Amino acid sequence: VTGARPQPTAAYNMALTMSMTAITRPMRSLLGKKSSLRKLRLNNEPSNHLQKRCAAHFTFVPDTAPSSEGETARMNLYQAVTNSLDLALARDPTAVIFGEDVAFGGVFRCTVGLQDKYGKQRVFNTPLCEQGIAGFGIGLAVAGATAIAEMQFADYIYPAFDQLVNEAAKYRYRSGGLFDCGKLTIRAPSGAVGHGALYHSQSPEAFFAHVPGLRVVMPRGPIQAKGLLTACIQDPNPCIFFEPKILYRLAVEQVPLKDFSLPLGKAQVLQEGHDLTLLAWGTQVHVLREVAQLAQDRLNVSCELIDLCTLTPWDKETVANSVCKTGRLLVAHEAPLTAGLGAEIAATIQSECFLNLEAPVQRVTGFDTPFPHIFEPFYLPDKWRCFEAVKKLLIY
Amino acid sequence: MAATLSARLLRTSVRKHRNLIHRGLYRTSAPLNQQDGQSMSQTPIPPLEDVGPPQFLGLKCDWTEKLRFQAHVATEGYPVYRVLNRDGKVLDPSQDPQLPEEMLLRMYRGMTLLNSMDRILYESQRQGRISFYMTNYGEEGTHFGSAPALDDGDLVFGQYREAGVLVWRGYPLPMFMSQCYGNELDECKGRGMPVHYGSKKYNFVTISSPLATQMPQAVGSAYALKLAQKNNCVICYFGEGAASEGDAHAALNFAATLDCPVIFFCRNNGYAISTPAFEQYKGDGIVARGPGYGIASIRVDGNDVLAVYNVTKEARQIAVEEKRPVLIEAMTYRIGHHSTSDDSSAYRSVDEVRSWDQKDHPISRFRKYLVRRDLWDDDKEADWKNETKKQLMQAFARAEKLKKPPVSYMFTDVYDEMPPALKEQWDGLRQHLQQYKEHYPTSSFADEPAQTD
């Protein structure tokens, strides 16, 4: 049964656009939950200028699943998420999916078709209240159900901060293991999207990385999204799964159809190199992949590229081994610099690899400002800022 | 590719429907969902009628031409349901639950046992033997009225002043003491403050300090019970102060919209630490909020253990059979200080406290009822007091002598397995302790368990 269900296709999407509601769906997903038809009307004829503004700041390079993984299908990231959720509901009769607007398929279409397939008891809308969603999910997990909650945007996870930090993270510890909410997974779209401004762009992973008891995970593409999300759902610890929303439609890969998971707590070395280690997660991995190419082409430098995958507890061993070999480390993330996850990594690596380091660890990140609207191209740690940091590392 | 395709379709659709959008006819997408694009644009819109009820989504009400704000002036409050008067007399015989004698006595014994335990542990905190304590004085009726009306399989989420529920369920005295001492018998492994009890066996979810966080959790657990088709419900206790938290709002609304078998049990004891209830809310207490969420709601005299029993029994039936939430507001009075860190004479009069303690105490009221029924007398009272005191002092002395759990328990249970980085931190501390042993209270902690890897 599992994996055999056909995925939403372009034709399926087209069929949906025959109804008026289908217009609102991609629009809401492009513009965020506060937007309306009325607003879009004002700029329904995009200019060259607009298209340029929306151009992605990276190039997505698909992964290839080994042929041993069996049959594959072409999926973008949101479809890979749907596939993982579908398999979770099929595998586990206690699993439920809930959040704001998930019943009709979600504002990013990650839950399309699931309510029809599994019923209203298992895939349902909640009232618009993030602390309620998190608390409700904890309660489900405490009573033994598999709870898969959605926060519509990572930017809106803060009302649930108390439930996640004081409750979810500490449940097992404080009860001496009598109770836990390990069956809870929180999914949240995160990261820059081109025009999301302050509240549709944030990368809040560092807030949660400071909390013992939580796992924070972020995929870089569809195969990983499916494998890591499945792992989070099955992991006996509360997990926060941040989905880079700019990749939802843009990232397309051949994803294995079988039910599989990828290991949590393990970084992935995507490209071997010997001069320099580049470390990132989510969308930023693709930025650094281009940086590695630039460094190769322009400077004849060989970069080792690592995707951290699990952000907390993170895989110190893989990163430290790489830096001991290359002697140089660049960490890049979209979130602001101060007390970002890059700070933790830089401090740990200088402590672990002090004698191997040839240059201070470089951090290329968002600035210590809120995430801006029109200034996004200047805010992001794009390939040119990262490339410049690579040069600095080399000439130190 | 997919993105540009849908963007194009989107643009053409917007162009096509621009006139309709201008006229603001898209009130909701729900009915439009069921129609295809063509017939939709041809559906005639009926003219607005002067007659007939309003048709706003999610409303059932009438029009009015009178400008009048609701509840602008406080009207009469919800009545307080009671069975016994202060002399322990049943006011309306049809309301006496006719509980078996054995059960009545067990309730009374539990209430007085809790009261004795509170006295001993309160004093022990005053002597610095445990770090913290919170008594249940005056609220024993809410615990021993509600707990017997539940099934022992019903899951309890509490705040911190509900130890009586555990007493009713038979949680052993040594376990209460062990938790307060954080000794090696404490199932919570000495990690939480005293009175943060928890028990898997007795279906009592471990207490945590952040207020009201248990409320939406209780709703989620109730949903899980419903999904698993269990004939059990969840009961969630909280104070009237906690009801001001955002999580209380979340819980009530989620419980109602998602049809969860949960009983919200509010202990309205007049104070949240120093804050009197009249600074906590302006409405008619907590019970009046229930109907706003579409929740069956009732107010009960929390010092009348039989009234609390009746109300909880009925609430459980609604929750389990109809799969929907119920709100109970039990009116009572916090006779003790908020906690051992609080001196309540700084914000309320001793006379006020004395009046509740002497004139309207749940234990004395229930005792009068039992005496009226010839089930209890002074001799029995004296015997029972002696017996419990002995039991309590024994448990107390044993708990004090036991060692604390091994230090490695500081690192376990953060995750299901200790992550490598955390293992390194524990190794670091272990080495540090070897070197600086004399500066730490290691001798009062149990030895490390044998390695099992």
PDB file of C-alpha atoms in Angstrom, chain B residues 187-377:
ATOM      1  CA  GLU B 187      10.585   8.169  40.202  1.00  0.00           C
ATOM      2  CA  CYS B 188      11.334  11.626  38.824  1.00  0.00           C
ATOM      3  CA  LYS B 189      14.982  11.094  39.800  1.00  0.00           C
ATOM      4  CA  GLY B 190      15.278  14.192  41.937  1.00  0.00           C
ATOM      5  CA  ARG B 191      15.036  16.582  39.010  1.00  0.00           C
ATOM      6  CA  GLY B 192      11.926  18.569  39.858  1.00  0.00           C
ATOM      7  CA  MET B 193      11.096  20.768  42.822  1.00  0.00           C
ATOM      8  CA  PRO B 194       9.081  19.226  45.670  1.00  0.00           C
ATOM      9  CA  VAL B 195       5.341  18.653  45.057  1.00  0.00           C
ATOM     10  CA  HIS B 196       5.981  18.146  41.321  1.00  0.00           C
ATOM     11  CA  TYR B 197       4.587  14.628  41.575  1.00  0.00           C
ATOM     12  CA  GLY B 198       4.007  12.273  38.700  1.00  0.00           C
ATOM     13  CA  SER B 199       3.040   8.664  38.295  1.00  0.00           C
ATOM     14  CA  LYS B 200       2.613   6.502  35.247  1.00  0.00           C
ATOM     15  CA  LYS B 201       0.983   3.763  37.278  1.00  0.00           C
ATOM     16  CA  TYR B 202      -1.660   6.084  38.729  1.00  0.00           C
ATOM     17  CA  ASN B 203      -2.210   7.964  35.449  1.00  0.00           C
ATOM     18  CA  PHE B 204      -1.089  11.265  36.908  1.00  0.00           C
ATOM     19  CA  VAL B 205       1.029  13.262  34.459  1.00  0.00           C
ATOM     20  CA  THR B 206       4.133  14.775  36.047  1.00  0.00           C
ATOM     21  CA  ILE B 207       3.511  18.305  37.307  1.00  0.00           C
ATOM     22  CA  SER B 208       5.528  21.170  35.839  1.00  0.00           C
ATOM     23  CA  SER B 209       5.874  24.707  37.159  1.00  0.00           C
ATOM     24  CA  PRO B 210       4.849  26.755  34.082  1.00  0.00           C
ATOM     25  CA  LEU B 211       1.179  27.551  34.664  1.00  0.00           C
ATOM     26  CA  ALA B 212      -1.577  26.383  32.316  1.00  0.00           C
ATOM     27  CA  THR B 213       0.801  24.597  29.934  1.00  0.00           C
ATOM     28  CA  GLN B 214      -0.912  21.361  30.937  1.00  0.00           C
ATOM     29  CA  MET B 215      -4.242  22.622  29.632  1.00  0.00           C
ATOM     30  CA  PRO B 216      -3.788  22.289  25.835  1.00  0.00           C
ATOM     31  CA  GLN B 217      -1.767  19.131  26.541  1.00  0.00           C
ATOM     32  CA  ALA B 218      -4.730  17.626  28.372  1.00  0.00           C
ATOM     33  CA  VAL B 219      -6.848  18.396  25.311  1.00  0.00           C
ATOM     34  CA  GLY B 220      -4.371  16.625  23.025  1.00  0.00           C
ATOM     35  CA  SER B 221      -4.331  13.578  25.277  1.00  0.00           C
ATOM     36  CA  ALA B 222      -8.133  13.568  25.324  1.00  0.00           C
ATOM     37  CA  TYR B 223      -8.126  13.609  21.525  1.00  0.00           C
ATOM     38  CA  ALA B 224      -5.736  10.651  21.532  1.00  0.00           C
ATOM     39  CA  LEU B 225      -8.062   8.723  23.880  1.00  0.00           C
ATOM     40  CA  LYS B 226     -10.995   9.477  21.597  1.00  0.00           C
ATOM     41  CA  LEU B 227      -9.033   8.341  18.546  1.00  0.00           C
ATOM     42  CA  ALA B 228      -8.030   5.123  20.316  1.00  0.00           C
ATOM     43  CA  GLN B 229     -11.734   4.607  21.164  1.00  0.00           C
ATOM     44  CA  LYS B 230     -10.994   4.346  24.865  1.00  0.00           C
ATOM     45  CA  ASN B 231     -13.870   4.854  27.278  1.00  0.00           C
ATOM     46  CA  ASN B 232     -11.758   7.193  29.336  1.00  0.00           C
ATOM     47  CA  CYS B 233     -11.485  10.926  29.644  1.00  0.00           C
ATOM     48  CA  VAL B 234      -8.870  13.404  30.776  1.00  0.00           C
ATOM     49  CA  ILE B 235      -9.283  15.732  33.750  1.00  0.00           C
ATOM     50  CA  CYS B 236      -7.254  18.913  33.836  1.00  0.00           C
ATOM     51  CA  TYR B 237      -6.955  20.898  37.070  1.00  0.00           C
ATOM     52  CA  PHE B 238      -5.892  24.546  37.182  1.00  0.00           C
ATOM     53  CA  GLY B 239      -6.316  27.605  39.390  1.00  0.00           C
ATOM     54  CA  GLU B 240      -8.277  30.731  38.544  1.00  0.00           C
ATOM     55  CA  GLY B 241      -4.992  32.615  38.119  1.00  0.00           C
ATOM     56  CA  ALA B 242      -3.670  30.121  35.556  1.00  0.00           C
ATOM     57  CA  ALA B 243      -6.932  30.588  33.663  1.00  0.00           C
ATOM     58  CA  SER B 244      -5.615  34.012  32.641  1.00  0.00           C
ATOM     59  CA  GLU B 245      -2.789  32.432  30.650  1.00  0.00           C
ATOM     60  CA  GLY B 246      -3.031  32.226  26.868  1.00  0.00           C
ATOM     61  CA  ASP B 247      -2.774  28.453  27.090  1.00  0.00           C
ATOM     62  CA  ALA B 248      -6.117  28.338  28.931  1.00  0.00           C
ATOM     63  CA  HIS B 249      -7.767  30.082  26.016  1.00  0.00           C
ATOM     64  CA  ALA B 250      -6.059  27.734  23.576  1.00  0.00           C
ATOM     65  CA  ALA B 251      -7.172  24.694  25.540  1.00  0.00           C
ATOM     66  CA  LEU B 252     -10.838  25.645  25.903  1.00  0.00           C
ATOM     67  CA  ASN B 253     -11.141  26.560  22.239  1.00  0.00           C
ATOM     68  CA  PHE B 254      -9.306  23.471  20.946  1.00  0.00           C
ATOM     69  CA  ALA B 255     -11.292  21.173  23.233  1.00  0.00           C
ATOM     70  CA  ALA B 256     -14.572  22.568  21.947  1.00  0.00           C
ATOM     71  CA  THR B 257     -13.740  22.708  18.228  1.00  0.00           C
ATOM     72  CA  LEU B 258     -12.064  19.286  18.212  1.00  0.00           C
ATOM     73  CA  ASP B 259     -14.697  17.610  20.435  1.00  0.00           C
ATOM     74  CA  CYS B 260     -12.344  16.294  23.093  1.00  0.00           C
ATOM     75  CA  PRO B 261     -13.437  14.253  26.132  1.00  0.00           C
ATOM     76  CA  VAL B 262     -11.790  16.479  28.724  1.00  0.00           C
ATOM     77  CA  ILE B 263     -12.996  17.889  32.058  1.00  0.00           C
ATOM     78  CA  PHE B 264     -11.518  21.289  32.883  1.00  0.00           C
ATOM     79  CA  PHE B 265     -11.559  21.604  36.661  1.00  0.00           C
ATOM     80  CA  CYS B 266     -10.840  25.091  37.923  1.00  0.00           C
ATOM     81  CA  ARG B 267      -9.997  25.584  41.587  1.00  0.00           C
ATOM     82  CA  ASN B 268     -11.115  29.145  42.194  1.00  0.00           C
ATOM     83  CA  ASN B 269      -9.629  29.772  45.632  1.00  0.00           C
ATOM     84  CA  GLY B 270      -9.701  33.562  45.510  1.00  0.00           C
ATOM     85  CA  TYR B 271      -5.974  34.190  45.170  1.00  0.00           C
ATOM     86  CA  ALA B 272      -3.091  33.720  42.747  1.00  0.00           C
ATOM     87  CA  ILE B 273      -0.241  34.212  45.224  1.00  0.00           C
ATOM     88  CA  SER B 274      -1.094  37.751  46.376  1.00  0.00           C
ATOM     89  CA  THR B 275      -3.401  38.687  43.522  1.00  0.00           C
ATOM     90  CA  PRO B 276      -7.060  38.540  44.544  1.00  0.00           C
ATOM     91  CA  ALA B 277      -9.523  37.166  42.020  1.00  0.00           C
ATOM     92  CA  PHE B 278     -11.039  40.613  41.435  1.00  0.00           C
ATOM     93  CA  GLU B 279      -7.716  41.722  39.958  1.00  0.00           C
ATOM     94  CA  GLN B 280      -7.571  38.563  37.864  1.00  0.00           C
ATOM     95  CA  TYR B 281     -10.788  39.033  35.878  1.00  0.00           C
ATOM     96  CA  LYS B 282     -13.781  41.288  35.530  1.00  0.00           C
ATOM     97  CA  GLY B 283     -16.317  38.730  34.339  1.00  0.00           C
ATOM     98  CA  ASP B 284     -18.324  36.239  36.352  1.00  0.00           C
ATOM     99  CA  GLY B 285     -15.355  34.092  37.360  1.00  0.00           C
ATOM    100  CA  ILE B 286     -14.141  31.285  35.149  1.00  0.00           C
ATOM    101  CA  VAL B 287     -17.388  29.404  34.590  1.00  0.00           C
ATOM    102  CA  ALA B 288     -18.913  32.226  32.577  1.00  0.00           C
ATOM    103  CA  ARG B 289     -16.206  31.807  29.939  1.00  0.00           C
ATOM    104  CA  GLY B 290     -17.232  28.248  29.114  1.00  0.00           C
ATOM    105  CA  PRO B 291     -20.358  29.071  27.112  1.00  0.00           C
ATOM    106  CA  GLY B 292     -18.305  31.561  25.096  1.00  0.00           C
ATOM    107  CA  TYR B 293     -16.334  28.569  23.835  1.00  0.00           C
ATOM    108  CA  GLY B 294     -19.407  26.387  23.475  1.00  0.00           C
ATOM    109  CA  ILE B 295     -18.511  24.293  26.522  1.00  0.00           C
ATOM    110  CA  ALA B 296     -20.998  22.845  29.019  1.00  0.00           C
ATOM    111  CA  SER B 297     -20.147  24.665  32.249  1.00  0.00           C
ATOM    112  CA  ILE B 298     -21.081  24.555  35.918  1.00  0.00           C
ATOM    113  CA  ARG B 299     -20.089  26.236  39.185  1.00  0.00           C
ATOM    114  CA  VAL B 300     -19.902  24.177  42.341  1.00  0.00           C
ATOM    115  CA  ASP B 301     -19.197  24.691  46.035  1.00  0.00           C
ATOM    116  CA  GLY B 302     -15.656  23.344  46.292  1.00  0.00           C
ATOM    117  CA  ASN B 303     -15.966  22.917  50.042  1.00  0.00           C
ATOM    118  CA  ASP B 304     -18.850  20.504  49.572  1.00  0.00           C
ATOM    119  CA  VAL B 305     -17.278  17.216  48.673  1.00  0.00           C
ATOM    120  CA  LEU B 306     -20.578  15.608  47.681  1.00  0.00           C
ATOM    121  CA  ALA B 307     -21.486  18.468  45.365  1.00  0.00           C
ATOM    122  CA  VAL B 308     -18.072  18.215  43.713  1.00  0.00           C
ATOM    123  CA  TYR B 309     -18.593  14.479  43.374  1.00  0.00           C
ATOM    124  CA  ASN B 310     -21.990  14.871  41.684  1.00  0.00           C
ATOM    125  CA  VAL B 311     -20.767  17.507  39.294  1.00  0.00           C
ATOM    126  CA  THR B 312     -17.653  15.583  38.302  1.00  0.00           C
ATOM    127  CA  LYS B 313     -19.602  12.357  37.860  1.00  0.00           C
ATOM    128  CA  GLU B 314     -22.013  14.045  35.507  1.00  0.00           C
ATOM    129  CA  ALA B 315     -19.194  15.852  33.696  1.00  0.00           C
ATOM    130  CA  ARG B 316     -17.407  12.572  33.133  1.00  0.00           C
ATOM    131  CA  GLN B 317     -20.510  11.103  31.594  1.00  0.00           C
ATOM    132  CA  ILE B 318     -20.808  14.020  29.168  1.00  0.00           C
ATOM    133  CA  ALA B 319     -17.103  13.815  28.289  1.00  0.00           C
ATOM    134  CA  VAL B 320     -16.952  10.065  27.761  1.00  0.00           C
ATOM    135  CA  GLU B 321     -20.333   9.482  26.146  1.00  0.00           C
ATOM    136  CA  GLU B 322     -20.748  12.648  24.129  1.00  0.00           C
ATOM    137  CA  LYS B 323     -17.041  13.167  23.430  1.00  0.00           C
ATOM    138  CA  ARG B 324     -17.033  16.811  24.344  1.00  0.00           C
ATOM    139  CA  PRO B 325     -15.463  19.020  27.000  1.00  0.00           C
ATOM    140  CA  VAL B 326     -16.945  20.228  30.292  1.00  0.00           C
ATOM    141  CA  LEU B 327     -15.858  23.123  32.489  1.00  0.00           C
ATOM    142  CA  ILE B 328     -16.232  22.976  36.280  1.00  0.00           C
ATOM    143  CA  GLU B 329     -15.466  25.963  38.471  1.00  0.00           C
ATOM    144  CA  ALA B 330     -15.125  24.889  42.096  1.00  0.00           C
ATOM    145  CA  MET B 331     -15.374  27.856  44.458  1.00  0.00           C
ATOM    146  CA  THR B 332     -13.139  27.473  47.482  1.00  0.00           C
ATOM    147  CA  TYR B 333     -10.624  29.352  49.577  1.00  0.00           C
ATOM    148  CA  ARG B 334      -6.850  28.965  49.826  1.00  0.00           C
ATOM    149  CA  ILE B 335      -6.460  28.666  53.591  1.00  0.00           C
ATOM    150  CA  GLY B 336      -2.696  28.086  53.557  1.00  0.00           C
ATOM    151  CA  HIS B 337       0.018  30.355  52.236  1.00  0.00           C
ATOM    152  CA  HIS B 338       0.627  30.127  48.507  1.00  0.00           C
ATOM    153  CA  SER B 339       3.794  28.182  49.225  1.00  0.00           C
ATOM    154  CA  THR B 340       6.567  27.998  51.784  1.00  0.00           C
ATOM    155  CA  SER B 341       8.152  30.970  49.994  1.00  0.00           C
ATOM    156  CA  ASP B 342       5.111  33.118  50.730  1.00  0.00           C
ATOM    157  CA  ASP B 343       3.728  34.858  53.824  1.00  0.00           C
ATOM    158  CA  SER B 344       0.121  35.531  52.951  1.00  0.00           C
ATOM    159  CA  SER B 345      -0.421  37.870  55.901  1.00  0.00           C
ATOM    160  CA  ALA B 346       1.352  40.469  53.769  1.00  0.00           C
ATOM    161  CA  TYR B 347      -1.716  40.785  51.541  1.00  0.00           C
ATOM    162  CA  ARG B 348      -4.760  39.387  53.378  1.00  0.00           C
ATOM    163  CA  SER B 349      -6.087  39.511  56.911  1.00  0.00           C
ATOM    164  CA  VAL B 350      -5.651  36.716  59.399  1.00  0.00           C
ATOM    165  CA  ASP B 351      -9.335  37.117  60.240  1.00  0.00           C
ATOM    166  CA  GLU B 352     -10.342  36.351  56.683  1.00  0.00           C
ATOM    167  CA  VAL B 353      -8.314  33.145  56.718  1.00  0.00           C
ATOM    168  CA  ARG B 354      -9.616  32.150  60.140  1.00  0.00           C
ATOM    169  CA  SER B 355     -13.202  32.642  59.090  1.00  0.00           C
ATOM    170  CA  TRP B 356     -12.841  30.160  56.212  1.00  0.00           C
ATOM    171  CA  ASP B 357     -10.867  27.712  58.284  1.00  0.00           C
ATOM    172  CA  GLN B 358     -13.430  27.667  61.075  1.00  0.00           C
ATOM    173  CA  LYS B 359     -16.759  28.314  59.398  1.00  0.00           C
ATOM    174  CA  ASP B 360     -16.485  26.649  56.031  1.00  0.00           C
ATOM    175  CA  HIS B 361     -13.864  23.959  55.777  1.00  0.00           C
ATOM    176  CA  PRO B 362     -14.424  20.977  53.464  1.00  0.00           C
ATOM    177  CA  ILE B 363     -13.092  18.500  56.002  1.00  0.00           C
ATOM    178  CA  SER B 364     -15.204  19.685  58.925  1.00  0.00           C
ATOM    179  CA  ARG B 365     -18.312  19.965  56.766  1.00  0.00           C
ATOM    180  CA  PHE B 366     -17.892  16.433  55.488  1.00  0.00           C
ATOM    181  CA  ARG B 367     -17.200  15.187  58.989  1.00  0.00           C
ATOM    182  CA  LYS B 368     -20.478  16.680  60.196  1.00  0.00           C
ATOM    183  CA  TYR B 369     -22.247  14.800  57.405  1.00  0.00           C
ATOM    184  CA  LEU B 370     -20.584  11.540  58.441  1.00  0.00           C
ATOM    185  CA  VAL B 371     -21.374  12.107  62.111  1.00  0.00           C
ATOM    186  CA  ARG B 372     -25.031  12.781  61.207  1.00  0.00           C
ATOM    187  CA  ARG B 373     -25.050   9.427  59.467  1.00  0.00           C
ATOM    188  CA  ASP B 374     -23.357   7.742  62.435  1.00  0.00           C
ATOM    189  CA  LEU B 375     -20.396   6.770  60.319  1.00  0.00           C
ATOM    190  CA  TRP B 376     -17.821   8.697  62.315  1.00  0.00           C
ATOM    191  CA  ASP B 377     -17.183   9.871  65.858  1.00  0.00           C
TER     192      ASP B 377
END
